[in-house]
Short mmCIF file of C-alpha atoms in Angstrom, two decimals:
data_model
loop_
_atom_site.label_atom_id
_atom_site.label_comp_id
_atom_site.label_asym_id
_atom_site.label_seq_id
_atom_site.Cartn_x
_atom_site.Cartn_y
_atom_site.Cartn_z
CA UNK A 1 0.00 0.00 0.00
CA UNK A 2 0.72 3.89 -0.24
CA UNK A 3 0.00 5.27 3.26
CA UNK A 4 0.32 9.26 4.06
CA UNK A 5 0.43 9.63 7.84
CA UNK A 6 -0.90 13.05 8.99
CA UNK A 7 1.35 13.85 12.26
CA UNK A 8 -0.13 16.32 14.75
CA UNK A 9 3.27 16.29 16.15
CA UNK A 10 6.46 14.22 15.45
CA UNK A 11 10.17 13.90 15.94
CA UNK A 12 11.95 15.53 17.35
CA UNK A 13 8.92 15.93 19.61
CA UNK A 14 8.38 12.72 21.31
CA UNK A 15 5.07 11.88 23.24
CA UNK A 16 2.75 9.28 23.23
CA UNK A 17 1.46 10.23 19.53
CA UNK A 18 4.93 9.94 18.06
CA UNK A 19 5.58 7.07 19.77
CA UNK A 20 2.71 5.49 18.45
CA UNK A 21 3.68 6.11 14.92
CA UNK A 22 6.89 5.48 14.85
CA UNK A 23 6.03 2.33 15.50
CA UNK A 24 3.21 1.65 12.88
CA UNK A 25 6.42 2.66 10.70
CA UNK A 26 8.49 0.12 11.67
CA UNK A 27 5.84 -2.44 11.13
CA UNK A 28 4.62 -0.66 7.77
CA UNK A 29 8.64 -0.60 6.62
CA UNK A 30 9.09 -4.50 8.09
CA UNK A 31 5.81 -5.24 5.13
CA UNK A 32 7.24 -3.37 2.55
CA UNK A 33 4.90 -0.53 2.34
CA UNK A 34 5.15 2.84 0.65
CA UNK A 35 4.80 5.44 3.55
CA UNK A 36 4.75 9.17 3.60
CA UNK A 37 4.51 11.34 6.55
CA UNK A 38 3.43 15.24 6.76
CA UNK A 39 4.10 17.07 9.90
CA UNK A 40 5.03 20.13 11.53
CA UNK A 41 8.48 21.91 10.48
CA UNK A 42 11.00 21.90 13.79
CA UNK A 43 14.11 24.30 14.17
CA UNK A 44 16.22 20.90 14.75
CA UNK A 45 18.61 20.99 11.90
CA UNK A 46 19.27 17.41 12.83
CA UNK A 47 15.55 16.40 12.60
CA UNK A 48 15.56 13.14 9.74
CA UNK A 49 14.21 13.26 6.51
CA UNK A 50 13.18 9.96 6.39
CA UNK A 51 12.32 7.49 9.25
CA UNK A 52 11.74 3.81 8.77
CA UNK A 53 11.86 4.19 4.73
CA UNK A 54 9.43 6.95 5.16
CA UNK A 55 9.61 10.31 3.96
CA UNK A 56 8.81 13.09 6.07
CA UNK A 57 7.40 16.18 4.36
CA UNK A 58 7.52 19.45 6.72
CA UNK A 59 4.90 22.05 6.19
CA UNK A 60 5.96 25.93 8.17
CA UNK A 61 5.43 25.97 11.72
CA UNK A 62 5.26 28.00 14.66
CA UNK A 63 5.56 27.52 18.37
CA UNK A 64 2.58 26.94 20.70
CA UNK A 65 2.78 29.60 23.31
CA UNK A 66 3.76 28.68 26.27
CA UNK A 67 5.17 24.76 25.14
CA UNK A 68 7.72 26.27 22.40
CA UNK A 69 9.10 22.63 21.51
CA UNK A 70 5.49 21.76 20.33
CA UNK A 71 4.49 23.04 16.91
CA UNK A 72 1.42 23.88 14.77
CA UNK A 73 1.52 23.81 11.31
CA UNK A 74 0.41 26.90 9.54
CA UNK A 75 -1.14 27.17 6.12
CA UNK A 76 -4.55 25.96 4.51
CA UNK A 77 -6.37 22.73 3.11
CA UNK A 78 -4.95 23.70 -0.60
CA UNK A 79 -1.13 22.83 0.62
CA UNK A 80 -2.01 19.57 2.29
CA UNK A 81 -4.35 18.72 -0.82
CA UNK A 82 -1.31 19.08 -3.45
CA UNK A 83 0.74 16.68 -1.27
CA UNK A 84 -1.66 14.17 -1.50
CA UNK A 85 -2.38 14.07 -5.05
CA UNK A 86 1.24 14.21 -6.13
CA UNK A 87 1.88 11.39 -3.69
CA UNK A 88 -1.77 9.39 -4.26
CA UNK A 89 -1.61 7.43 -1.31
CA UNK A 90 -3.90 4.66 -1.22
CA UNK A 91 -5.21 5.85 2.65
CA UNK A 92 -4.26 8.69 4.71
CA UNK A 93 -3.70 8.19 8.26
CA UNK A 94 -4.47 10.92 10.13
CA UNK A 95 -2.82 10.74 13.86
CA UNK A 96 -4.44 12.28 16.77
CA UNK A 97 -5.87 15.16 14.11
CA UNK A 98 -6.98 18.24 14.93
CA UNK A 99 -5.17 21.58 13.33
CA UNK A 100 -3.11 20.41 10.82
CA UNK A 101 -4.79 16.79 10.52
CA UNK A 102 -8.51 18.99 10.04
CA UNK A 103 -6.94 20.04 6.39
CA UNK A 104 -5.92 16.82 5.85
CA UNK A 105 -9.21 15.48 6.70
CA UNK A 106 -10.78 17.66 4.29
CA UNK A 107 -8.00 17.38 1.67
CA UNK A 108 -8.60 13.47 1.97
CA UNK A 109 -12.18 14.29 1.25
CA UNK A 110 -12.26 16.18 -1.19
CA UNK A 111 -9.97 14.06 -3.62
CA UNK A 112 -11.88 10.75 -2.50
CA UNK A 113 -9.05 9.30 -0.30
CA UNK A 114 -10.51 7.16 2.38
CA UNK A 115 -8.97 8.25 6.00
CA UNK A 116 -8.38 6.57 9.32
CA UNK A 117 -8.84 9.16 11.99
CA UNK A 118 -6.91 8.33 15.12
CA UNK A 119 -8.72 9.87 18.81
CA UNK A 120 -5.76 10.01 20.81
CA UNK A 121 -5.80 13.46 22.49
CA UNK A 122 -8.82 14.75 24.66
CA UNK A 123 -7.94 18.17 23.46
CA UNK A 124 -11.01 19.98 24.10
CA UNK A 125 -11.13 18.70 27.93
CA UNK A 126 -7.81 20.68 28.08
CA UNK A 127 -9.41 24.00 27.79
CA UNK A 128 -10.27 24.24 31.56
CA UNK A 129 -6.63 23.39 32.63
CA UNK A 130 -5.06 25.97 30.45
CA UNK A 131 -7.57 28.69 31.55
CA UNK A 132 -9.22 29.03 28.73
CA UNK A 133 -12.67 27.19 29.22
CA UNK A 134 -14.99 29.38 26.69
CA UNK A 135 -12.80 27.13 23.79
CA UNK A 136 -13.89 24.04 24.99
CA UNK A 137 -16.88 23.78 22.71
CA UNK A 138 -15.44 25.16 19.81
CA UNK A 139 -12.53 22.48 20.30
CA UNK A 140 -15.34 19.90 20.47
CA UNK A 141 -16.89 21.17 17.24
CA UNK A 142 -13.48 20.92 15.64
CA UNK A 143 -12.95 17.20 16.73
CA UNK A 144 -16.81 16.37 15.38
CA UNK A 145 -16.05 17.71 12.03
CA UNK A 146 -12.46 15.74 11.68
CA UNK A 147 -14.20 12.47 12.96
CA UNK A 148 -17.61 13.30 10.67
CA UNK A 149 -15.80 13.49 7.41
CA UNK A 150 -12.98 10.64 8.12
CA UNK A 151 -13.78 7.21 6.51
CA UNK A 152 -13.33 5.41 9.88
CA UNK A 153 -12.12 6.21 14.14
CA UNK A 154 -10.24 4.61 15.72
CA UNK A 155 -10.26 4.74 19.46
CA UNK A 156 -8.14 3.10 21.95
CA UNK A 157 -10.34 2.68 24.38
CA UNK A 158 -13.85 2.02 25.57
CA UNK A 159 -14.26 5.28 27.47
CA UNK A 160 -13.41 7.43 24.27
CA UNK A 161 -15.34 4.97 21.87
CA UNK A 162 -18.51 6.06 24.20
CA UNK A 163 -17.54 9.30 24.39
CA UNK A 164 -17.60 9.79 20.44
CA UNK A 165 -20.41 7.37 20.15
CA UNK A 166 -22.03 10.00 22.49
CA UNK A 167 -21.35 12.60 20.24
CA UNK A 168 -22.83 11.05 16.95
CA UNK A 169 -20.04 10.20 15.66
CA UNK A 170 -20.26 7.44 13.36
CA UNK A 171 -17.72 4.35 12.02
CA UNK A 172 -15.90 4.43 14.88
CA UNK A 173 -14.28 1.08 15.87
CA UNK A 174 -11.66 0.10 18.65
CA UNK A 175 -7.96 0.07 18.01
CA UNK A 176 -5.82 -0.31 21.21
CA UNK A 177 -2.06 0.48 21.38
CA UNK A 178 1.12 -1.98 22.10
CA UNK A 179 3.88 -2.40 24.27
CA UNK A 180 6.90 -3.38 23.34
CA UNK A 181 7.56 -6.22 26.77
CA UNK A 182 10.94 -6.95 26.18
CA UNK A 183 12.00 -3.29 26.55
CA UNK A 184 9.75 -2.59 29.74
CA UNK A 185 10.25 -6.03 31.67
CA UNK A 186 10.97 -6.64 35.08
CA UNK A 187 14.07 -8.17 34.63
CA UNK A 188 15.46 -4.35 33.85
CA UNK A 189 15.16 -3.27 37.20
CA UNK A 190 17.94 -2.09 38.66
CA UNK A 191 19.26 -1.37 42.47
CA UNK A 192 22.00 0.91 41.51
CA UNK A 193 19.64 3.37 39.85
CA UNK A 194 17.14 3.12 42.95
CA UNK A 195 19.81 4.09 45.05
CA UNK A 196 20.76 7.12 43.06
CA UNK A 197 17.24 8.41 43.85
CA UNK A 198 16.33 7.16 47.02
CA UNK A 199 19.66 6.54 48.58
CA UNK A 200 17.96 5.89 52.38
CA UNK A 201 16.25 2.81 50.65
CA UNK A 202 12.64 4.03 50.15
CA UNK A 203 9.93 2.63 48.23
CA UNK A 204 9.89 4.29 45.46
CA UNK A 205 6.65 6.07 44.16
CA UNK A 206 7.11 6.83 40.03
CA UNK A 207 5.61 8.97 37.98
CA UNK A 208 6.59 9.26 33.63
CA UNK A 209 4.46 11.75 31.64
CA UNK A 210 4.71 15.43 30.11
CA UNK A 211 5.06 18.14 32.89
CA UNK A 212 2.05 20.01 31.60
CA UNK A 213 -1.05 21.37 33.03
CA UNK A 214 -3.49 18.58 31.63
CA UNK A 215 -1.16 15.43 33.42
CA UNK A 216 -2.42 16.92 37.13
CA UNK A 217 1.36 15.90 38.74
CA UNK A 218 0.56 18.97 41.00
CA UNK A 219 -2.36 16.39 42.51
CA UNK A 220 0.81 14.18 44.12
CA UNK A 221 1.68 16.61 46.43
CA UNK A 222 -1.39 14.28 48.55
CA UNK A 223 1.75 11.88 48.87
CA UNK A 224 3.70 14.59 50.99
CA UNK A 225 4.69 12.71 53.94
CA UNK A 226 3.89 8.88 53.49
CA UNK A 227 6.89 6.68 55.67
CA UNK A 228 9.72 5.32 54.24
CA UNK A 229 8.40 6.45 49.63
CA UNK A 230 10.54 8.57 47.97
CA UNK A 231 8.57 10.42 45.02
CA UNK A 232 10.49 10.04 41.54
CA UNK A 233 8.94 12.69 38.96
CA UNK A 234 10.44 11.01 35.03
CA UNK A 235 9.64 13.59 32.15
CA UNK A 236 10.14 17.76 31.37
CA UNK A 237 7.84 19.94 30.15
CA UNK A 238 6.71 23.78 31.11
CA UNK A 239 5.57 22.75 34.31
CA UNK A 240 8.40 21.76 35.44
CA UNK A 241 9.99 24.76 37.46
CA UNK A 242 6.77 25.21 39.31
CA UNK A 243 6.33 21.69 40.19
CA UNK A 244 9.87 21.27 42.00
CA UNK A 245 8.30 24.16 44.02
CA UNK A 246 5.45 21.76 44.71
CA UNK A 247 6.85 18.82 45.43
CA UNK A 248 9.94 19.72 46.81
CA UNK A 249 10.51 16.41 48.36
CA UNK A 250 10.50 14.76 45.15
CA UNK A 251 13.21 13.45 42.74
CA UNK A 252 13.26 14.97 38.92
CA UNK A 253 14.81 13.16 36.89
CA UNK A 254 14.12 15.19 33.55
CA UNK A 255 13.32 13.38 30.35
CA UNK A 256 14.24 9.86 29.78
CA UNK A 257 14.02 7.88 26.99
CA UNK A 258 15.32 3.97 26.11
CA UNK A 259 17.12 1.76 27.79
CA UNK A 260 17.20 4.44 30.37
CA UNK A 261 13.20 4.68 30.77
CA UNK A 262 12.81 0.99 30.86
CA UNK A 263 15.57 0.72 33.52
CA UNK A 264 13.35 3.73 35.52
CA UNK A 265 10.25 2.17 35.38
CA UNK A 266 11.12 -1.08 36.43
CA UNK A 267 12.87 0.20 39.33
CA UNK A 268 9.84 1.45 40.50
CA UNK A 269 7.87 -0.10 43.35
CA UNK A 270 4.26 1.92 42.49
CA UNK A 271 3.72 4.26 39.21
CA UNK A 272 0.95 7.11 40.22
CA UNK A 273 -0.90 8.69 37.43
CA UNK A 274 -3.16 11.77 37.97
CA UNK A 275 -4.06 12.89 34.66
CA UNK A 276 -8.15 12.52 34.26
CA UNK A 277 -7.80 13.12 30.19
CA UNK A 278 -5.93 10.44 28.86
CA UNK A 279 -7.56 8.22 26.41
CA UNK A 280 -5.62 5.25 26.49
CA UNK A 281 -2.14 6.33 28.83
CA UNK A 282 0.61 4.47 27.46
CA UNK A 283 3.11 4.62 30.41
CA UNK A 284 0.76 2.70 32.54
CA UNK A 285 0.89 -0.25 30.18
CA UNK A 286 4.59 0.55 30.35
CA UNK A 287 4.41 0.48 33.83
CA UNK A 288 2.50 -2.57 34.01
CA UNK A 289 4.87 -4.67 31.47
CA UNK A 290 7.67 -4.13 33.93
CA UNK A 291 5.92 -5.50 36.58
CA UNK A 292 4.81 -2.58 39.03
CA UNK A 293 1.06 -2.39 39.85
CA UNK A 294 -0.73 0.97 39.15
CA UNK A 295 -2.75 3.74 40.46
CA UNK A 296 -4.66 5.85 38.64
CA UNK A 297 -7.76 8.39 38.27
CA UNK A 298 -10.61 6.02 37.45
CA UNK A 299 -11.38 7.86 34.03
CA UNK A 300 -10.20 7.55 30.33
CA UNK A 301 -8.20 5.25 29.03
CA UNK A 302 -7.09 3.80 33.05
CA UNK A 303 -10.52 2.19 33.04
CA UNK A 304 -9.50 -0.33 30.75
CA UNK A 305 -5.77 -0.71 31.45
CA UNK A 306 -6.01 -1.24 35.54
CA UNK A 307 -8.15 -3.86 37.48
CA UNK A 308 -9.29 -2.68 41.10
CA UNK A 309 -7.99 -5.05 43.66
CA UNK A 310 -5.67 -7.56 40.85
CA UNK A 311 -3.59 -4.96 38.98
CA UNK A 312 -4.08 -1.69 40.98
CA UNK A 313 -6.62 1.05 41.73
CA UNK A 314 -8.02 3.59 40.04
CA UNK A 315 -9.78 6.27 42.24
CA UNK A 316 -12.72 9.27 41.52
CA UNK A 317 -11.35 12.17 39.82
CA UNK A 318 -10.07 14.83 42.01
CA UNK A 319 -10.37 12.37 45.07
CA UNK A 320 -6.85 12.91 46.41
CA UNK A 321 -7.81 11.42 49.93
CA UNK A 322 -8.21 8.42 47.80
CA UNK A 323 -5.60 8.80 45.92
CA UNK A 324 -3.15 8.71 48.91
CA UNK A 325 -5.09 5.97 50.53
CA UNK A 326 -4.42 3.68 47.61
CA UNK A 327 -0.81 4.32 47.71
CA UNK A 328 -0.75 3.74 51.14
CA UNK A 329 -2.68 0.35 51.03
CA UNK A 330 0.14 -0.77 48.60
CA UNK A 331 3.16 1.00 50.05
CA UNK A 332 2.06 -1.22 52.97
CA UNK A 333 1.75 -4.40 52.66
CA UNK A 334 4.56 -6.13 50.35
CA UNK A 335 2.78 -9.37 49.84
CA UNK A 336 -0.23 -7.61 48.37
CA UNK A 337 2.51 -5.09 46.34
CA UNK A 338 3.99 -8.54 44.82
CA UNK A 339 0.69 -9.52 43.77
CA UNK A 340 -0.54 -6.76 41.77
CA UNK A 341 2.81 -6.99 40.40
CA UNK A 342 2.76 -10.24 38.96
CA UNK A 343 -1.18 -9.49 37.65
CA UNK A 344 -0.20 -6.45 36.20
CA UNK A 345 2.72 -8.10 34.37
CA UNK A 346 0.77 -11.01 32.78
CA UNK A 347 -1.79 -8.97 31.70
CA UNK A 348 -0.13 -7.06 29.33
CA UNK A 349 1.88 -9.80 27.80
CA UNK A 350 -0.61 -10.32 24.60
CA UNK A 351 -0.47 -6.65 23.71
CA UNK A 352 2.57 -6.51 21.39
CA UNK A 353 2.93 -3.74 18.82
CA UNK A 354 3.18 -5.93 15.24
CA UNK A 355 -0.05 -7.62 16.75
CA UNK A 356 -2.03 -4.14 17.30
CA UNK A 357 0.00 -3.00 14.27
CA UNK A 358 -2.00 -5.97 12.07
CA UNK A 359 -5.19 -4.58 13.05
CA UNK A 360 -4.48 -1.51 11.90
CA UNK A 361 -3.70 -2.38 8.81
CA UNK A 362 -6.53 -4.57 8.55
CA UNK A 363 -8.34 -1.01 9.14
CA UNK A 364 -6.50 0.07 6.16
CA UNK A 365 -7.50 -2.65 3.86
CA UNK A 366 -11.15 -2.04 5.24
CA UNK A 367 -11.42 1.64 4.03
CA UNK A 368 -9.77 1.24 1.25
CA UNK A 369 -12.31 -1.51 0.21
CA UNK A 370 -15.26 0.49 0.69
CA UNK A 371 -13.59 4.06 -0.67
CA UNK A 372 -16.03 6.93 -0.90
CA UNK A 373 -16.29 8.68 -4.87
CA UNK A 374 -14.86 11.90 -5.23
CA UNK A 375 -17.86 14.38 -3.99
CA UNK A 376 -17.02 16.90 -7.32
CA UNK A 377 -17.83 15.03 -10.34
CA UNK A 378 -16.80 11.12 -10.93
CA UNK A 379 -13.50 9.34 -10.42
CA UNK A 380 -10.99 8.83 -13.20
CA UNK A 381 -10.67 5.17 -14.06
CA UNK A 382 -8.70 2.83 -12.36
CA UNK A 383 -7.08 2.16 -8.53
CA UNK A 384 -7.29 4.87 -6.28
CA UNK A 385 -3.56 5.62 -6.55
CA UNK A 386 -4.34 5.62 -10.30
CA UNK A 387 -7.06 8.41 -10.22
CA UNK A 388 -5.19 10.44 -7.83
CA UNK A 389 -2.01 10.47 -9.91
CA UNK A 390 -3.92 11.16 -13.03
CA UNK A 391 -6.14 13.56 -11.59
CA UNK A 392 -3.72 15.85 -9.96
CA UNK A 393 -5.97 18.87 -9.34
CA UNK A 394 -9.45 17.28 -9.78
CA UNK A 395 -11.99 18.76 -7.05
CA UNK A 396 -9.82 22.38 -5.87
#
């Protein structure tokens, strides 16, 4: 197949999106595919032009304010649309769309491309935590219209395939994400790294995300105080200055990526996650896959991912009384720690990325099957590819 992936964000930028596609790359290049990706322009003169045997086109970009390493793409529906004739991918992948994947979603549809939408990012829930509430329904209407016009959704997980579902949106189907379980094992942790951050010998409470205003670290300042836990903050971000202010008993470890991560998360005795808007959260599957049990804000994506009482707890957004009273239950009692361990570990151990990466491209094949005719007029003859490349053009 030709596949045109439509990157919200990408390298050098990584976060759960690019993670997720850098993988369907590597599984796209391992069949032999044709893949093209379009995302934001970065100031990184070291940035690749190709990853995985895939081009990257950059379109202009400019800085978010406030979060200056991620970037919007600027420019209209016309730019995107000329990139996708010339290329004539057989389906456009649109990842976690929303600015520059809304032109693609229209580009797509106007020159009878079918398109895979991925819902990854709750943007419009992120409104409130960046002050700016009165966008919240505009930012709604946006992701209706992306998810209206694409061919199919795909969600990864139950709470945001109700959530659309809730919203009218139709053709939306489950797609769940990976985790690569010989990276993030148990067998990776490591003593000499625990010591570095809790050199007393504390439990060690671990948190890996984005230090940004939707993740909610600020909410495990509740842990302030709990005997013998060190807190172990893994990530950067904007918040980052203002949460070592906050949690000035904790360790910050700044970003960490690799071997390094895996090592980190396996080291941990307990991972904490506070964020209420994730719709999957990758780094608790992470977490899980290395064999430390989980708590979590019982909303989103954690609904699926942890098990009360086997694998972890999830608690009621904004309860931080029951936040701390989880981590205390587990933080207490080693036997019952050990258990949720070993559930946690085993029941992530079918989730591998070429597995969730063959469903996707079943989704692929699906769309493609059942491709929509070009709304202006009727389609040139032959393959999709085939009327794209011929019809450079056809429908502006």
């Amino acid at each position: 197949m030709r596949i045109a992936i439509v990157a919200e964000s990408f390298l050098p930028l990584m976060n759960g999106v690019t993670h997720s596609i850098l993988r369907v790359l590597e599984h796209l290049e391992n069949r032999g595919d044709d893949v093209l990706v379009i995302a934001p322009s970065t100031l990184d003169e070291e940035a690749p032009d190709h990853v995985r045997g895939a081009e990257i086109r950059r379109l202009p970009a400019v800085p978010l304010a406030g979060y200056a390493n991620v970037r919007v793409a600027m420019g209209g529906v016309y730019r995107v649309k000329r990139i996708l004739a010339d290329y004539a991918p057989d389906v456009v992948h649109l990842a976690s769309p929303f600015i520059l994947g809304w032109r693609a979603a229209q580009a797509a549809h106007q020159l009878g491309i079918p398109s895979v939408a991925i819902y990854q990012t709750e943007v419009p829930s992120y409104a409130a935590r960046y002050g700016v509430p009165f966008l919240e329904n505009w930012a709604w209407n946006r992701v209706d219209n992306i998810h209206l016009l694409a061919t199919r959704t795909l969600v990864p997980s139950t709470f945001a395939l109700n959530q659309l579902r809730g919203r009218g949106i139709p053709r939306v189907q489950m797609w769940r994400r990976g985790v690569d379980t010989a990276r993030f094992s148990p067998e990776k942790r490591d003593d000499g790294w625990r010591a570095s951050v809790a050199p007393g010998g504390q439990r060690i409470i671990g948190y890996v995300g984005r230090l940004a205003a939707e993740k909610q670290v600020e909410d495990l300042a509740a842990l302030a105080g709990i005997p013998n836990t060190r807190l172990v903050v893994v990530g950067d971000g904007p918040q980052r200055a203002a949460l070592e202010s906050a949690l000035p008993d904790a360790v910050f470890t700044g970003f960490l990526g690799g071997e390094e991560l895996a090592r980190a998360v396996a080291s941990f005795d307990l991972f904490v996650h506070p964020g209420e808007f994730e719709t999957f959260c990758q780094t608790i599957q992470e977490a899980m896959a290395s064999g430390v049990p989980v708590v979590a804000t019982g909303r989103g994506g954690p609904l699926d991912l942890v098990e009360n009482s086997r694998t972890g707890w999830l608690y009621e957004p904004g309860d931080l009384s029951g936040l701390r009273g989880h981590v205390l239950d587990l933080m207490g009692d080693d036997a019952k720690r050990r258990a949720f361990a070993a559930a946690a570990h085993a029941s992530v151990q079918d989730r591998t990325w070429p597995a969730l990466c063959d469903q996707l491209v079943g989704h692929y094949h699906s769309v493609i099957s059942d491709e929509p005719v070009v709304a202006l007029g009727s389609r040139p003859p032959g393959s999709l590819a085939e009327a794209a490349r011929l019809g450079r053009g056809w429908g502006q």
